[in-house]
């Protein structure tokens, strides 16, 4: 599966790595990393126990009881530290994450409830929680390895390597704790939040194959050869948001059946049982295509994996909350508009409307609908424009952003930008009675007001 990139006027095929839906779904969970860490700590503890037993056996075979006695003394000293760690670590985990959840709740209230997803997907958050739990479990396992026998000739276990491993985990926990606190504090900064959202949105754009414009039919141009529609497959699972589809398997299934599949709803649409999900083109529906329903993921909320419009939706939500009378923070709205303009600039030259996923021979096998240029512009500007009339800082930034986009897009994509600019100008002229204030509010400024 790949896409087509034009270089020097020649179409060339470029392969790109398809992201696994399972990988993305696991990133949206919080249980996987801690569970994997707990399993790993049992494996490491078993290896450390074997190393301790090997050291004790080697010293006894060499007849060096003095060394055994010295190791026993070191292990006893380490036991005090390990005991302290086991008693304090769980309390530390509870306090740290209670405070962090309060911080996340404050960020969600200030920006948007959708920013909680950033916390859940944070690698530092998961790594910190996983290492904290691993340290706690490791300390308990080490305590079970201590032998009550104090005679060097009779002692059966000296958990020296295990104790050292516990101390290493404590040091790693301290380092991760500092990084975690820094990450949590950054989550409360709007610039960091909008930057993370924009980077994820741009990653979706980077993983998109070539599409066809929303203005041209899917069956023409680059998408020619779909053939007539021969069958449709409906959704039979639970109701929810269409999160993503397994593109690799769908392309493989379509190639094996000699057909072209077309995804009917867009990623992010809410589907219920009976909603048509796939249309078959160019051939009869084979028995192999009955498994199409297993290649669809439906969940409670949208994800960035294949959702082109989710980034704009979140940035718009942040700007709208900032412009609400309860918050009244136009500077935050300007920062969101900055990123909306950045995102629209990144797709300004791309064909939109439908993505074409191809097999290894370059044949279109899956057509996936995505928002067109007009829809993306409306998503980015409509609601903000309606709430920004009373804030000259935001109107000035909107006008500057629209002007920048007008200079960057092809002629056939200027119409929605001109429409939004005209509507914003008319709204300000109606709402602001003083001519001087109107002139000030309608002066484009990339920083809003300095």
Short mmCIF file of C-alpha atoms in Angstrom, two decimals:
data_model
loop_
_atom_site.label_atom_id
_atom_site.label_comp_id
_atom_site.label_asym_id
_atom_site.label_seq_id
_atom_site.Cartn_x
_atom_site.Cartn_y
_atom_site.Cartn_z
CA UNK A 1 0.00 0.00 0.00
CA UNK A 2 1.39 3.40 -0.86
CA UNK A 3 0.60 6.76 -2.35
CA UNK A 4 1.64 8.80 -5.34
CA UNK A 5 3.99 11.73 -5.20
CA UNK A 6 4.61 14.01 -8.17
CA UNK A 7 8.24 14.99 -8.72
CA UNK A 8 9.21 17.00 -11.78
CA UNK A 9 5.77 16.34 -13.19
CA UNK A 10 6.13 12.56 -13.03
CA UNK A 11 3.89 10.47 -10.78
CA UNK A 12 5.93 8.18 -8.59
CA UNK A 13 4.79 5.69 -6.03
CA UNK A 14 6.01 6.13 -2.46
CA UNK A 15 5.54 3.42 0.14
CA UNK A 16 4.64 4.47 3.65
CA UNK A 17 4.38 2.44 6.82
CA UNK A 18 0.80 1.82 7.80
CA UNK A 19 0.14 2.33 11.49
CA UNK A 20 -1.42 -0.63 13.25
CA UNK A 21 -4.89 0.07 14.66
CA UNK A 22 -4.01 -2.14 17.63
CA UNK A 23 -0.99 0.03 18.39
CA UNK A 24 -3.18 3.13 18.40
CA UNK A 25 -5.86 1.51 20.51
CA UNK A 26 -3.31 0.43 23.10
CA UNK A 27 -1.98 3.98 23.26
CA UNK A 28 -5.50 5.11 24.13
CA UNK A 29 -5.56 2.80 27.16
CA UNK A 30 -3.84 3.27 30.49
CA UNK A 31 -3.69 -0.34 31.67
CA UNK A 32 -1.35 -1.89 29.10
CA UNK A 33 1.97 -0.30 30.10
CA UNK A 34 1.60 -0.96 33.87
CA UNK A 35 0.49 -4.53 33.18
CA UNK A 36 3.46 -5.14 30.90
CA UNK A 37 5.77 -3.65 33.54
CA UNK A 38 4.42 -5.98 36.22
CA UNK A 39 4.96 -9.00 34.01
CA UNK A 40 8.46 -7.80 33.16
CA UNK A 41 9.39 -7.22 36.80
CA UNK A 42 8.54 -10.85 37.62
CA UNK A 43 10.79 -11.99 34.79
CA UNK A 44 13.66 -9.72 35.89
CA UNK A 45 13.22 -10.74 39.52
CA UNK A 46 13.45 -14.41 38.54
CA UNK A 47 16.68 -13.70 36.65
CA UNK A 48 18.09 -11.74 39.59
CA UNK A 49 17.17 -14.59 41.96
CA UNK A 50 19.00 -17.03 39.73
CA UNK A 51 22.03 -14.71 39.70
CA UNK A 52 22.01 -14.49 43.52
CA UNK A 53 21.81 -18.26 43.80
CA UNK A 54 24.67 -18.66 41.34
CA UNK A 55 26.87 -16.23 43.30
CA UNK A 56 26.15 -18.02 46.60
CA UNK A 57 26.83 -21.43 45.06
CA UNK A 58 30.10 -20.26 43.51
CA UNK A 59 31.36 -18.81 46.82
CA UNK A 60 30.49 -21.98 48.71
CA UNK A 61 32.16 -24.16 46.11
CA UNK A 62 35.26 -22.02 46.52
CA UNK A 63 35.04 -22.41 50.33
CA UNK A 64 35.02 -18.65 50.86
CA UNK A 65 32.74 -18.34 53.90
CA UNK A 66 34.14 -14.91 54.75
CA UNK A 67 32.83 -13.54 51.42
CA UNK A 68 29.46 -15.14 52.11
CA UNK A 69 29.41 -13.50 55.52
CA UNK A 70 30.27 -10.11 54.01
CA UNK A 71 27.53 -10.43 51.39
CA UNK A 72 25.07 -11.42 54.08
CA UNK A 73 25.90 -8.25 56.02
CA UNK A 74 25.49 -6.07 52.91
CA UNK A 75 22.17 -7.72 52.13
CA UNK A 76 20.95 -7.11 55.69
CA UNK A 77 21.86 -3.44 55.41
CA UNK A 78 20.02 -3.25 52.08
CA UNK A 79 16.97 -4.89 53.65
CA UNK A 80 16.31 -1.77 55.70
CA UNK A 81 16.26 0.36 52.54
CA UNK A 82 14.06 -2.13 50.67
CA UNK A 83 11.61 -2.27 53.58
CA UNK A 84 11.37 1.53 53.58
CA UNK A 85 10.80 1.56 49.84
CA UNK A 86 8.00 -1.02 50.01
CA UNK A 87 6.25 0.93 52.78
CA UNK A 88 6.51 4.33 51.13
CA UNK A 89 6.14 3.65 47.40
CA UNK A 90 2.39 2.90 47.28
CA UNK A 91 1.59 5.99 49.35
CA UNK A 92 3.83 8.03 47.07
CA UNK A 93 2.02 6.70 44.01
CA UNK A 94 -1.38 7.63 45.44
CA UNK A 95 -0.38 11.17 46.42
CA UNK A 96 1.40 11.95 43.16
CA UNK A 97 -1.37 10.75 40.88
CA UNK A 98 -4.12 12.33 42.97
CA UNK A 99 -2.46 15.71 42.56
CA UNK A 100 -1.89 15.04 38.87
CA UNK A 101 -5.50 14.12 38.23
CA UNK A 102 -6.57 17.40 39.83
CA UNK A 103 -4.20 19.22 37.47
CA UNK A 104 -5.63 17.35 34.47
CA UNK A 105 -9.16 18.20 35.59
CA UNK A 106 -8.21 21.87 35.78
CA UNK A 107 -6.70 21.72 32.28
CA UNK A 108 -9.83 20.03 30.94
CA UNK A 109 -12.00 22.76 32.45
CA UNK A 110 -9.79 25.53 31.13
CA UNK A 111 -9.25 24.25 27.57
CA UNK A 112 -11.49 21.33 26.61
CA UNK A 113 -12.48 17.93 28.06
CA UNK A 114 -10.78 16.36 25.06
CA UNK A 115 -7.33 17.28 26.44
CA UNK A 116 -7.67 14.43 28.96
CA UNK A 117 -6.80 12.19 26.04
CA UNK A 118 -3.36 13.81 25.89
CA UNK A 119 -2.76 12.74 29.49
CA UNK A 120 -3.92 9.19 28.79
CA UNK A 121 -1.70 8.85 25.70
CA UNK A 122 1.37 10.41 27.35
CA UNK A 123 4.31 8.01 27.28
CA UNK A 124 5.90 9.71 30.29
CA UNK A 125 2.72 9.27 32.33
CA UNK A 126 2.48 5.58 31.52
CA UNK A 127 6.20 4.96 32.01
CA UNK A 128 6.16 6.71 35.39
CA UNK A 129 3.16 4.79 36.66
CA UNK A 130 4.60 1.52 35.33
CA UNK A 131 8.01 2.03 36.98
CA UNK A 132 6.43 3.12 40.27
CA UNK A 133 4.35 -0.06 40.41
CA UNK A 134 7.31 -2.17 39.29
CA UNK A 135 9.45 -0.71 42.09
CA UNK A 136 6.77 -1.47 44.66
CA UNK A 137 6.29 -5.07 43.49
CA UNK A 138 10.03 -5.62 43.18
CA UNK A 139 10.59 -4.49 46.78
CA UNK A 140 7.95 -6.94 48.00
CA UNK A 141 9.48 -9.78 46.01
CA UNK A 142 12.92 -9.02 47.39
CA UNK A 143 11.61 -9.12 50.97
CA UNK A 144 10.23 -12.61 50.34
CA UNK A 145 13.72 -13.75 49.28
CA UNK A 146 15.40 -12.97 52.59
CA UNK A 147 16.31 -16.01 54.67
CA UNK A 148 15.81 -15.91 58.42
CA UNK A 149 18.99 -17.98 58.80
CA UNK A 150 22.05 -15.89 59.76
CA UNK A 151 24.69 -18.62 59.63
CA UNK A 152 26.82 -18.19 56.44
CA UNK A 153 27.09 -21.96 56.15
CA UNK A 154 23.34 -22.52 56.31
CA UNK A 155 21.81 -19.47 54.64
CA UNK A 156 19.90 -20.47 51.50
CA UNK A 157 19.45 -17.07 49.85
CA UNK A 158 21.26 -13.73 49.81
CA UNK A 159 19.21 -11.30 47.64
CA UNK A 160 22.10 -9.00 46.79
CA UNK A 161 21.46 -8.59 43.03
CA UNK A 162 17.74 -8.22 43.74
CA UNK A 163 18.42 -5.42 46.24
CA UNK A 164 20.69 -3.61 43.78
CA UNK A 165 17.99 -3.93 41.13
CA UNK A 166 15.47 -2.38 43.54
CA UNK A 167 17.77 0.57 44.18
CA UNK A 168 18.18 1.06 40.44
CA UNK A 169 14.39 1.11 40.05
CA UNK A 170 14.18 3.70 42.84
CA UNK A 171 16.68 5.90 41.02
CA UNK A 172 14.74 5.49 37.77
CA UNK A 173 11.53 6.36 39.62
CA UNK A 174 13.04 9.62 40.86
CA UNK A 175 14.16 10.60 37.35
CA UNK A 176 10.78 9.74 35.85
CA UNK A 177 9.00 11.59 38.65
CA UNK A 178 10.81 14.80 37.72
CA UNK A 179 9.98 14.30 34.05
CA UNK A 180 6.38 13.48 34.91
CA UNK A 181 5.89 16.61 36.99
CA UNK A 182 7.35 18.68 34.15
CA UNK A 183 5.03 16.99 31.66
CA UNK A 184 1.97 17.53 33.87
CA UNK A 185 2.75 21.21 34.40
CA UNK A 186 3.19 21.66 30.64
CA UNK A 187 -0.25 20.17 30.17
CA UNK A 188 -1.65 23.22 31.95
CA UNK A 189 -0.01 25.57 29.44
CA UNK A 190 -2.18 26.34 26.44
CA UNK A 191 0.78 26.70 24.06
CA UNK A 192 1.92 23.16 24.85
CA UNK A 193 -1.58 21.71 24.54
CA UNK A 194 -2.33 23.29 21.16
CA UNK A 195 1.14 22.27 19.93
CA UNK A 196 0.50 18.63 20.86
CA UNK A 197 -2.90 18.68 19.16
CA UNK A 198 -1.43 20.26 16.02
CA UNK A 199 1.42 17.76 15.84
CA UNK A 200 -0.98 14.84 16.05
CA UNK A 201 -3.20 16.41 13.40
CA UNK A 202 -0.22 16.97 11.09
CA UNK A 203 0.85 13.37 11.65
CA UNK A 204 -2.52 12.29 10.27
CA UNK A 205 -1.88 14.45 7.20
CA UNK A 206 1.61 12.99 6.76
CA UNK A 207 0.22 9.43 6.78
CA UNK A 208 -2.49 10.18 4.23
CA UNK A 209 -2.08 8.72 0.74
CA UNK A 210 -3.01 10.77 -2.31
CA UNK A 211 -6.70 11.56 -2.60
CA UNK A 212 -9.11 13.10 -5.06
CA UNK A 213 -10.65 16.51 -4.62
CA UNK A 214 -14.08 16.84 -3.09
CA UNK A 215 -15.03 18.79 -6.19
CA UNK A 216 -14.38 15.87 -8.57
CA UNK A 217 -16.31 12.60 -8.47
CA UNK A 218 -14.54 9.66 -6.87
CA UNK A 219 -14.87 7.65 -10.03
CA UNK A 220 -12.92 10.09 -12.16
CA UNK A 221 -9.31 11.13 -12.46
CA UNK A 222 -7.04 9.38 -9.98
CA UNK A 223 -9.95 7.32 -8.73
CA UNK A 224 -11.09 6.02 -12.12
CA UNK A 225 -11.91 2.36 -12.44
CA UNK A 226 -14.01 1.81 -9.34
CA UNK A 227 -16.77 0.31 -11.42
CA UNK A 228 -20.46 0.08 -10.53
CA UNK A 229 -21.57 -0.56 -6.98
CA UNK A 230 -22.51 -4.23 -6.54
CA UNK A 231 -23.12 -4.63 -2.81
CA UNK A 232 -23.17 -2.90 0.56
CA UNK A 233 -22.21 -4.16 3.99
CA UNK A 234 -23.89 -2.71 7.08
CA UNK A 235 -22.53 -2.25 10.58
CA UNK A 236 -23.73 -4.93 13.00
CA UNK A 237 -21.77 -4.06 16.13
CA UNK A 238 -22.49 -1.60 18.90
CA UNK A 239 -23.42 2.01 18.23
CA UNK A 240 -20.60 4.50 18.53
CA UNK A 241 -18.06 6.67 16.77
CA UNK A 242 -16.23 5.15 13.82
CA UNK A 243 -12.67 5.39 15.15
CA UNK A 244 -10.67 3.76 12.35
CA UNK A 245 -10.52 0.86 9.92
CA UNK A 246 -7.76 -1.68 9.29
CA UNK A 247 -6.54 -0.32 5.97
CA UNK A 248 -3.89 -2.99 5.35
CA UNK A 249 -6.33 -5.87 5.73
CA UNK A 250 -9.05 -4.13 3.76
CA UNK A 251 -6.69 -3.55 0.85
CA UNK A 252 -5.59 -7.19 1.02
CA UNK A 253 -9.19 -8.44 1.10
CA UNK A 254 -10.19 -6.22 -1.83
CA UNK A 255 -7.16 -7.37 -3.88
CA UNK A 256 -7.91 -11.04 -3.22
CA UNK A 257 -11.54 -10.56 -4.24
CA UNK A 258 -10.69 -8.40 -7.25
CA UNK A 259 -12.91 -5.51 -6.14
CA UNK A 260 -12.66 -1.96 -4.85
CA UNK A 261 -14.05 -1.17 -1.41
CA UNK A 262 -15.45 2.23 -0.53
CA UNK A 263 -15.92 3.32 3.06
CA UNK A 264 -19.35 4.96 3.20
CA UNK A 265 -19.20 6.98 6.47
CA UNK A 266 -16.26 9.17 7.38
CA UNK A 267 -13.94 8.44 10.26
CA UNK A 268 -15.48 10.23 13.24
CA UNK A 269 -19.10 9.66 12.16
CA UNK A 270 -21.52 8.10 14.64
CA UNK A 271 -22.81 4.77 13.36
CA UNK A 272 -25.60 2.53 14.62
CA UNK A 273 -26.42 -1.08 13.75
CA UNK A 274 -27.67 -1.16 10.18
CA UNK A 275 -25.65 1.84 9.00
CA UNK A 276 -24.01 1.05 5.62
CA UNK A 277 -20.25 0.97 6.17
CA UNK A 278 -18.70 -0.52 3.02
CA UNK A 279 -19.73 -0.42 -0.64
CA UNK A 280 -18.28 -2.94 -3.10
CA UNK A 281 -17.35 -1.78 -6.62
CA UNK A 282 -16.09 -3.54 -9.71
CA UNK A 283 -17.10 -7.09 -8.89
CA UNK A 284 -19.41 -9.36 -6.91
CA UNK A 285 -19.22 -9.60 -3.13
CA UNK A 286 -17.35 -12.80 -2.26
CA UNK A 287 -17.53 -14.86 0.93
CA UNK A 288 -14.19 -13.42 2.01
CA UNK A 289 -15.79 -9.99 2.27
CA UNK A 290 -18.16 -11.15 4.98
CA UNK A 291 -15.36 -10.44 7.46
CA UNK A 292 -15.45 -6.73 6.65
CA UNK A 293 -17.23 -5.92 9.89
CA UNK A 294 -14.22 -7.16 11.85
CA UNK A 295 -11.98 -4.54 10.22
CA UNK A 296 -13.94 -1.62 11.71
CA UNK A 297 -13.32 -0.11 15.14
CA UNK A 298 -16.19 1.67 16.87
CA UNK A 299 -15.71 3.40 20.21
CA UNK A 300 -17.01 6.06 22.54
CA UNK A 301 -14.87 8.93 21.20
CA UNK A 302 -12.88 9.95 18.17
CA UNK A 303 -9.15 9.28 17.82
CA UNK A 304 -6.41 10.91 15.79
CA UNK A 305 -5.36 7.70 14.06
CA UNK A 306 -7.24 8.33 10.78
CA UNK A 307 -9.46 11.30 11.65
CA UNK A 308 -8.44 14.31 9.57
CA UNK A 309 -10.87 16.73 11.17
CA UNK A 310 -10.34 15.92 14.85
CA UNK A 311 -7.42 18.33 15.27
CA UNK A 312 -9.42 21.26 13.93
CA UNK A 313 -12.37 20.24 16.10
CA UNK A 314 -10.25 20.34 19.26
CA UNK A 315 -8.52 23.60 18.36
CA UNK A 316 -11.88 25.17 17.63
CA UNK A 317 -13.23 23.92 20.97
CA UNK A 318 -10.32 25.52 22.82
CA UNK A 319 -10.85 28.83 21.03
CA UNK A 320 -14.60 28.79 21.68
CA UNK A 321 -14.14 28.11 25.39
CA UNK A 322 -11.59 30.92 25.57
CA UNK A 323 -14.05 33.31 23.93
CA UNK A 324 -16.94 32.39 26.21
CA UNK A 325 -18.04 35.15 28.65
CA UNK A 326 -17.15 32.90 31.59
CA UNK A 327 -13.49 32.64 30.51
CA UNK A 328 -12.92 35.72 28.31
CA UNK A 329 -9.37 34.79 27.25
CA UNK A 330 -8.87 36.05 23.67
CA UNK A 331 -5.11 35.40 23.76
CA UNK A 332 -5.78 31.67 24.08
CA UNK A 333 -8.18 31.92 21.14
CA UNK A 334 -5.46 33.63 19.09
CA UNK A 335 -3.05 30.78 19.88
CA UNK A 336 -5.64 28.27 18.69
CA UNK A 337 -6.22 30.28 15.50
CA UNK A 338 -2.45 30.25 14.88
CA UNK A 339 -2.52 26.46 14.78
CA UNK A 340 -5.71 26.30 12.72
CA UNK A 341 -4.00 28.41 10.06
CA UNK A 342 -0.93 26.16 10.28
CA UNK A 343 -3.02 23.02 9.76
CA UNK A 344 -5.01 24.47 6.85
CA UNK A 345 -1.76 25.59 5.23
CA UNK A 346 -0.44 22.02 5.42
CA UNK A 347 -3.42 20.68 3.43
CA UNK A 348 -3.86 23.69 1.14
CA UNK A 349 -2.25 21.96 -1.84
CA UNK A 350 -3.45 18.41 -1.17
CA UNK A 351 -6.33 16.71 -2.98
CA UNK A 352 -9.08 16.18 -0.40
CA UNK A 353 -12.47 14.57 -0.30
CA UNK A 354 -11.46 10.92 -0.70
CA UNK A 355 -8.24 9.01 0.01
CA UNK A 356 -7.14 6.29 -2.38
CA UNK A 357 -5.41 3.30 -0.79
CA UNK A 358 -3.58 1.13 -3.30
CA UNK A 359 -2.14 -2.36 -3.34
CA UNK A 360 1.47 -3.14 -4.21
CA UNK A 361 0.73 -2.91 -7.92
CA UNK A 362 -0.69 0.60 -7.58
CA UNK A 363 -4.32 -0.42 -8.09
CA UNK A 364 -6.89 1.43 -6.03
CA UNK A 365 -8.47 -1.01 -3.57
CA UNK A 366 -9.98 1.18 -0.86
CA UNK A 367 -11.59 4.61 -1.11
CA UNK A 368 -11.87 6.44 2.20
CA UNK A 369 -13.90 9.68 2.42
CA UNK A 370 -12.34 12.61 4.26
CA UNK A 371 -13.48 16.23 4.66
CA UNK A 372 -12.99 18.45 1.63
CA UNK A 373 -11.26 21.81 1.66
CA UNK A 374 -14.47 23.81 2.16
CA UNK A 375 -15.51 21.59 5.07
CA UNK A 376 -12.14 21.97 6.77
CA UNK A 377 -12.21 25.75 6.39
CA UNK A 378 -15.74 25.89 7.80
CA UNK A 379 -14.74 23.65 10.70
CA UNK A 380 -11.78 25.84 11.51
CA UNK A 381 -13.42 29.28 11.24
CA UNK A 382 -17.23 29.26 11.37
CA UNK A 383 -17.83 28.98 15.12
CA UNK A 384 -14.82 31.09 16.09
CA UNK A 385 -15.87 33.81 13.66
CA UNK A 386 -19.33 33.91 15.21
CA UNK A 387 -17.93 34.40 18.73
CA UNK A 388 -15.02 36.70 17.90
CA UNK A 389 -16.93 39.84 16.90
CA UNK A 390 -16.59 41.41 20.34
CA UNK A 391 -12.84 40.71 20.55
CA UNK A 392 -10.71 42.88 18.23
CA UNK A 393 -7.63 40.79 19.09
CA UNK A 394 -9.26 37.70 17.59
CA UNK A 395 -10.84 39.43 14.58
CA UNK A 396 -7.48 40.95 13.63
CA UNK A 397 -5.82 37.51 13.90
CA UNK A 398 -8.57 35.85 11.90
CA UNK A 399 -8.24 38.38 9.11
CA UNK A 400 -4.46 37.96 9.01
CA UNK A 401 -4.84 34.18 8.92
CA UNK A 402 -7.40 34.29 6.14
CA UNK A 403 -5.16 36.63 4.14
CA UNK A 404 -2.18 34.30 4.59
CA UNK A 405 -4.25 31.34 3.42
CA UNK A 406 -5.58 33.29 0.44
CA UNK A 407 -2.01 33.77 -0.68
CA UNK A 408 -1.14 30.09 -0.24
CA UNK A 409 -4.06 28.22 -1.83
CA UNK A 410 -4.88 27.64 -5.50
CA UNK A 411 -7.46 29.84 -7.15
CA UNK A 412 -10.20 27.20 -6.94
CA UNK A 413 -9.88 27.09 -3.14
CA UNK A 414 -10.13 30.79 -2.45
CA UNK A 415 -13.96 30.98 -2.36
CA UNK A 416 -14.57 29.65 1.21
CA UNK A 417 -11.79 31.86 2.56
CA UNK A 418 -13.22 34.94 0.85
CA UNK A 419 -16.67 34.04 2.18
CA UNK A 420 -15.44 33.85 5.78
CA UNK A 421 -13.49 37.08 5.42
CA UNK A 422 -16.55 38.87 4.05
CA UNK A 423 -18.85 37.52 6.74
CA UNK A 424 -16.41 38.48 9.49
CA UNK A 425 -16.08 42.00 8.11
CA UNK A 426 -19.84 42.41 7.86
CA UNK A 427 -20.37 41.10 11.40
CA UNK A 428 -17.84 43.54 12.84
CA UNK A 429 -19.34 46.44 10.91
CA UNK A 430 -22.79 45.63 12.33
CA UNK A 431 -21.60 45.09 15.91
CA UNK A 432 -19.09 47.94 16.37
CA UNK A 433 -20.69 51.40 16.17
CA UNK A 434 -17.55 53.57 16.28
CA UNK A 435 -15.68 53.93 12.98
CA UNK A 436 -12.29 54.06 14.66
CA UNK A 437 -13.00 50.86 16.60
CA UNK A 438 -14.22 49.15 13.43
CA UNK A 439 -11.08 50.13 11.55
CA UNK A 440 -8.94 48.84 14.40
CA UNK A 441 -10.82 45.51 14.66
CA UNK A 442 -10.63 44.96 10.87
CA UNK A 443 -6.90 45.57 10.58
CA UNK A 444 -5.10 42.23 9.98
CA UNK A 445 -2.49 41.42 12.61
CA UNK A 446 -0.78 38.05 13.04
CA UNK A 447 -0.42 38.67 16.78
CA UNK A 448 -3.93 39.99 17.24
CA UNK A 449 -2.93 42.98 19.35
CA UNK A 450 0.82 42.81 19.70
#
